[in-house]
Short mmCIF file of C-alpha atoms in Angstrom, two decimals:
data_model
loop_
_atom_site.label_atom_id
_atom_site.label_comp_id
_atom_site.label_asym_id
_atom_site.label_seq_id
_atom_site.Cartn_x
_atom_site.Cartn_y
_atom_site.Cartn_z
CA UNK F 4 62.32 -107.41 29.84
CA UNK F 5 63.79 -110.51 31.35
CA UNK F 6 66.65 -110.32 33.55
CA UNK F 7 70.25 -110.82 31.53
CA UNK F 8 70.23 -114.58 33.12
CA UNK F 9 67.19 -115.47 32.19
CA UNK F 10 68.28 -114.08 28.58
CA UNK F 11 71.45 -116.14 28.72
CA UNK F 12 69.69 -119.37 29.62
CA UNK F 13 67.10 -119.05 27.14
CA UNK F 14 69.43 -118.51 24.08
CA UNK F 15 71.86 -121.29 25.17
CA UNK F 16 68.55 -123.33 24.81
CA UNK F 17 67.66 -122.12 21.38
CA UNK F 18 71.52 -122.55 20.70
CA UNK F 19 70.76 -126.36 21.29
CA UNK F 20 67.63 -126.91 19.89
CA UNK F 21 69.00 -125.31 16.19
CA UNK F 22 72.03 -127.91 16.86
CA UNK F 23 69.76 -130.62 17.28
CA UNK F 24 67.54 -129.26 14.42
CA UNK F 25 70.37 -129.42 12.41
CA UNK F 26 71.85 -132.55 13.04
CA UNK F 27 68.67 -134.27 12.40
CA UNK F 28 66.97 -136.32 14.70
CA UNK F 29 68.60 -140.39 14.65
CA UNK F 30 66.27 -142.68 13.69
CA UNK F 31 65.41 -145.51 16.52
CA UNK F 32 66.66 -148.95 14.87
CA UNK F 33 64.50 -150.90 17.23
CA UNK F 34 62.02 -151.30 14.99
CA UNK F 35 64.02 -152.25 11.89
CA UNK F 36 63.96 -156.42 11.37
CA UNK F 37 66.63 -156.01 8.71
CA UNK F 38 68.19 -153.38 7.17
CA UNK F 39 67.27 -153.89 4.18
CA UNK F 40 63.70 -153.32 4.33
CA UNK F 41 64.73 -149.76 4.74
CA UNK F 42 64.16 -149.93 1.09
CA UNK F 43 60.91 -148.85 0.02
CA UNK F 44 61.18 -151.17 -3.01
CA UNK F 45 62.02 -154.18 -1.22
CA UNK F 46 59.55 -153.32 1.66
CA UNK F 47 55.86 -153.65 0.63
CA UNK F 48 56.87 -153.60 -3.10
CA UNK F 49 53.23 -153.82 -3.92
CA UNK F 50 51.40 -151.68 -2.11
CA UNK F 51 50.54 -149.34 -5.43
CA UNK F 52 50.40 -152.45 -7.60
CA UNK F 53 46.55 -153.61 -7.65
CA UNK F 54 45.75 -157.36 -7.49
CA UNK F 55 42.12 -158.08 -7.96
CA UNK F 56 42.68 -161.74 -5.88
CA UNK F 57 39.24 -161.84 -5.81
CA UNK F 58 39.26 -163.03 -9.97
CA UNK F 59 42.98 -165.26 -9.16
CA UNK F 60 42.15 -169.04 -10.37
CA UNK F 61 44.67 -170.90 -9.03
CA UNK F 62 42.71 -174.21 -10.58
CA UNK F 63 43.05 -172.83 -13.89
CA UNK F 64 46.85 -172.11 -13.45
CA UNK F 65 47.19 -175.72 -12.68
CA UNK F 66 45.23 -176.97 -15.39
CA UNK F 67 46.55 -174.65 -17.98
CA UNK F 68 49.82 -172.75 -16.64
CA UNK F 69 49.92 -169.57 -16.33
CA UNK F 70 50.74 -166.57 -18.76
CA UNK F 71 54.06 -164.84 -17.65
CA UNK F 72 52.17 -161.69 -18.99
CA UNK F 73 49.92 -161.44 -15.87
CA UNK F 74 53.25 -161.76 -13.29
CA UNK F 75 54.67 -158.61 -15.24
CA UNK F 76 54.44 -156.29 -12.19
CA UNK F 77 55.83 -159.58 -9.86
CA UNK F 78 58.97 -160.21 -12.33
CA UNK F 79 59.62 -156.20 -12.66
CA UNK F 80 59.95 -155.85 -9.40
CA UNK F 81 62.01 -159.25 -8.60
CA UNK F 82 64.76 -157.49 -11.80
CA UNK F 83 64.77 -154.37 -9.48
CA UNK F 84 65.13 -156.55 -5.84
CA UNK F 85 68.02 -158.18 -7.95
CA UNK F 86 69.65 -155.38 -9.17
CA UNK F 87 70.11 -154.55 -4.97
CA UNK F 88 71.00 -158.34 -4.04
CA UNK F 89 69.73 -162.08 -3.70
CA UNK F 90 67.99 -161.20 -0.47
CA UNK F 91 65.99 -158.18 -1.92
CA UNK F 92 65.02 -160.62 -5.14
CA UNK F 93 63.63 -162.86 -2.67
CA UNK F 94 62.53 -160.99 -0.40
CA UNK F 95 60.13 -159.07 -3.14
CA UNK F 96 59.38 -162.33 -4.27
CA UNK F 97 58.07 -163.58 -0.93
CA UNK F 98 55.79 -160.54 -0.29
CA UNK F 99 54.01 -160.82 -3.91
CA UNK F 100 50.33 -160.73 -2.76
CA UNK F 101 49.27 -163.70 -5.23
CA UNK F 102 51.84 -166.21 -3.98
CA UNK F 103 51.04 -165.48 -0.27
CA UNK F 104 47.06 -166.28 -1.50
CA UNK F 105 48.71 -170.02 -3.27
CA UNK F 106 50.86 -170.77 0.00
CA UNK F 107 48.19 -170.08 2.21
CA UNK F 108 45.49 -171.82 0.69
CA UNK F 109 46.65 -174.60 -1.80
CA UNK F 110 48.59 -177.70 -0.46
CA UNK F 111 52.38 -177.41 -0.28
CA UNK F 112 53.29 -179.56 -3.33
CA UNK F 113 50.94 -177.46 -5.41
CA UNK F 114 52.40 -174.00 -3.67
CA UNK F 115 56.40 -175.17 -4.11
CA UNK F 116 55.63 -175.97 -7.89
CA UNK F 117 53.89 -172.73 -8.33
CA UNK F 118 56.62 -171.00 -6.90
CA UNK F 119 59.18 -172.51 -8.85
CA UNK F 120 57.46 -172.43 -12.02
CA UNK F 121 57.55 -168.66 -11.59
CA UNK F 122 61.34 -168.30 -10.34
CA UNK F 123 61.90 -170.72 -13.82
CA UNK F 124 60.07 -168.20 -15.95
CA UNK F 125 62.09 -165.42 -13.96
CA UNK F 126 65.15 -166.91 -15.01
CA UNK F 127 64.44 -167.59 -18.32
CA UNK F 128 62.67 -163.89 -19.46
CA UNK F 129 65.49 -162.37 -17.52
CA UNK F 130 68.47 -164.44 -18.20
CA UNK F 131 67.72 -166.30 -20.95
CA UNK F 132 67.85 -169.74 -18.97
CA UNK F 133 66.71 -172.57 -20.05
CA UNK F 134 64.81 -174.87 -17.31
CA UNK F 135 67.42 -177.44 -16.32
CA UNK F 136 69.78 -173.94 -15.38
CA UNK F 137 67.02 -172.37 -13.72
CA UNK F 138 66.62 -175.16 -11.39
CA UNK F 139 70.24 -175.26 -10.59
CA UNK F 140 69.88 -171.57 -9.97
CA UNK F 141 66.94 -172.61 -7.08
CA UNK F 142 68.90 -175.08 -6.08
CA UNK F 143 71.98 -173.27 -5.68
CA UNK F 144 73.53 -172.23 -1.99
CA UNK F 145 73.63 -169.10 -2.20
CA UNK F 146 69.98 -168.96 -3.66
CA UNK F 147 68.50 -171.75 -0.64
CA UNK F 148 70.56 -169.06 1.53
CA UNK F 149 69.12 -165.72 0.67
CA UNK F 150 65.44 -167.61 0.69
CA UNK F 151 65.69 -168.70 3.99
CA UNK F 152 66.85 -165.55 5.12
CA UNK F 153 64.49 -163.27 3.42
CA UNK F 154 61.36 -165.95 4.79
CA UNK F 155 62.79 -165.63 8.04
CA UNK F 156 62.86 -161.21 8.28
CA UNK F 157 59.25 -161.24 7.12
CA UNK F 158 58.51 -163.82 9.49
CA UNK F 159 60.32 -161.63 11.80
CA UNK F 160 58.19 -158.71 10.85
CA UNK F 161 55.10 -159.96 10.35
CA UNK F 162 55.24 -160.91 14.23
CA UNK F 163 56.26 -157.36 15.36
CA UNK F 164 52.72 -156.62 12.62
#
């Protein structure tokens, strides 16, 4: 049997450990960009949603437009980003895996009017907005705002990637 100081010492240390235990461990911030991507619905929204980009005809789109049908999962998820804030619509927005294919491989002009085209069609399944208040929307400040802000966290944390 250990000595009564020994026992002493060793319970005080169990005594701690439970507190600690029980208090929970804090979680280290350091690696957080933003706060907000705490959110499992705003962070990585489509990691369970599967894309085949492999069949995506982004020469088609153009030609024909595209049916809002097949963005279902990307305009679901935008009304859910919304119902949190601006930022979390956008920042769902920007992580759709079919618009980072456009942006990285299609010329600007062609990726900006793809992009709007689906914020208009957004707007108007969502809001009922026609496309001359859609683009106002886009164009708005506190839209432009929560854009730039969500493109700059996930440039953020695609660096720390």
């Amino acid at each position: 049997m250990a000595s009564p100081d020994k026992q002493k010492k060793r319970a005080q240390r169990a005594k701690t450990k439970a507190k600690q235990n029980r208090m929970g461990k804090p979680k280290p911030q350091a690696n957080v960009v933003h706060p907000i991507l705490a959110n499992p619905f705003i962070n990585e929204p489509f990691d369970d949603v599967e894309i085949d980009l492999a069949t995506f005809d982004f020469k088609d789109i153009e030609e024909n437009g595209f049916d809002p049908a097949h963005f279902d999962d990307l305009f679901q998820a935008m009304k859910a980003g919304e119902g949190i804030s601006l930022l979390a619509l956008c920042l769902v927005f920007l992580q759709y895996p079919v618009l980072e294919l456009v942006v990285a491989e299609e010329s600007q002009e062609a990726a900006t009017d793809f992009m709007m085209g689906l914020l208009i069609v957004y707007r108007a399944i969502f809001h009922d907005e026609d496309e001359e208040t859609a683009l106002a929307w886009i164009g708005s400040e506190a839209f432009q705002s929560a854009y730039n802000e969500a493109s700059d966290i996930l440039q953020k944390k695609n660096a720390r990637a």
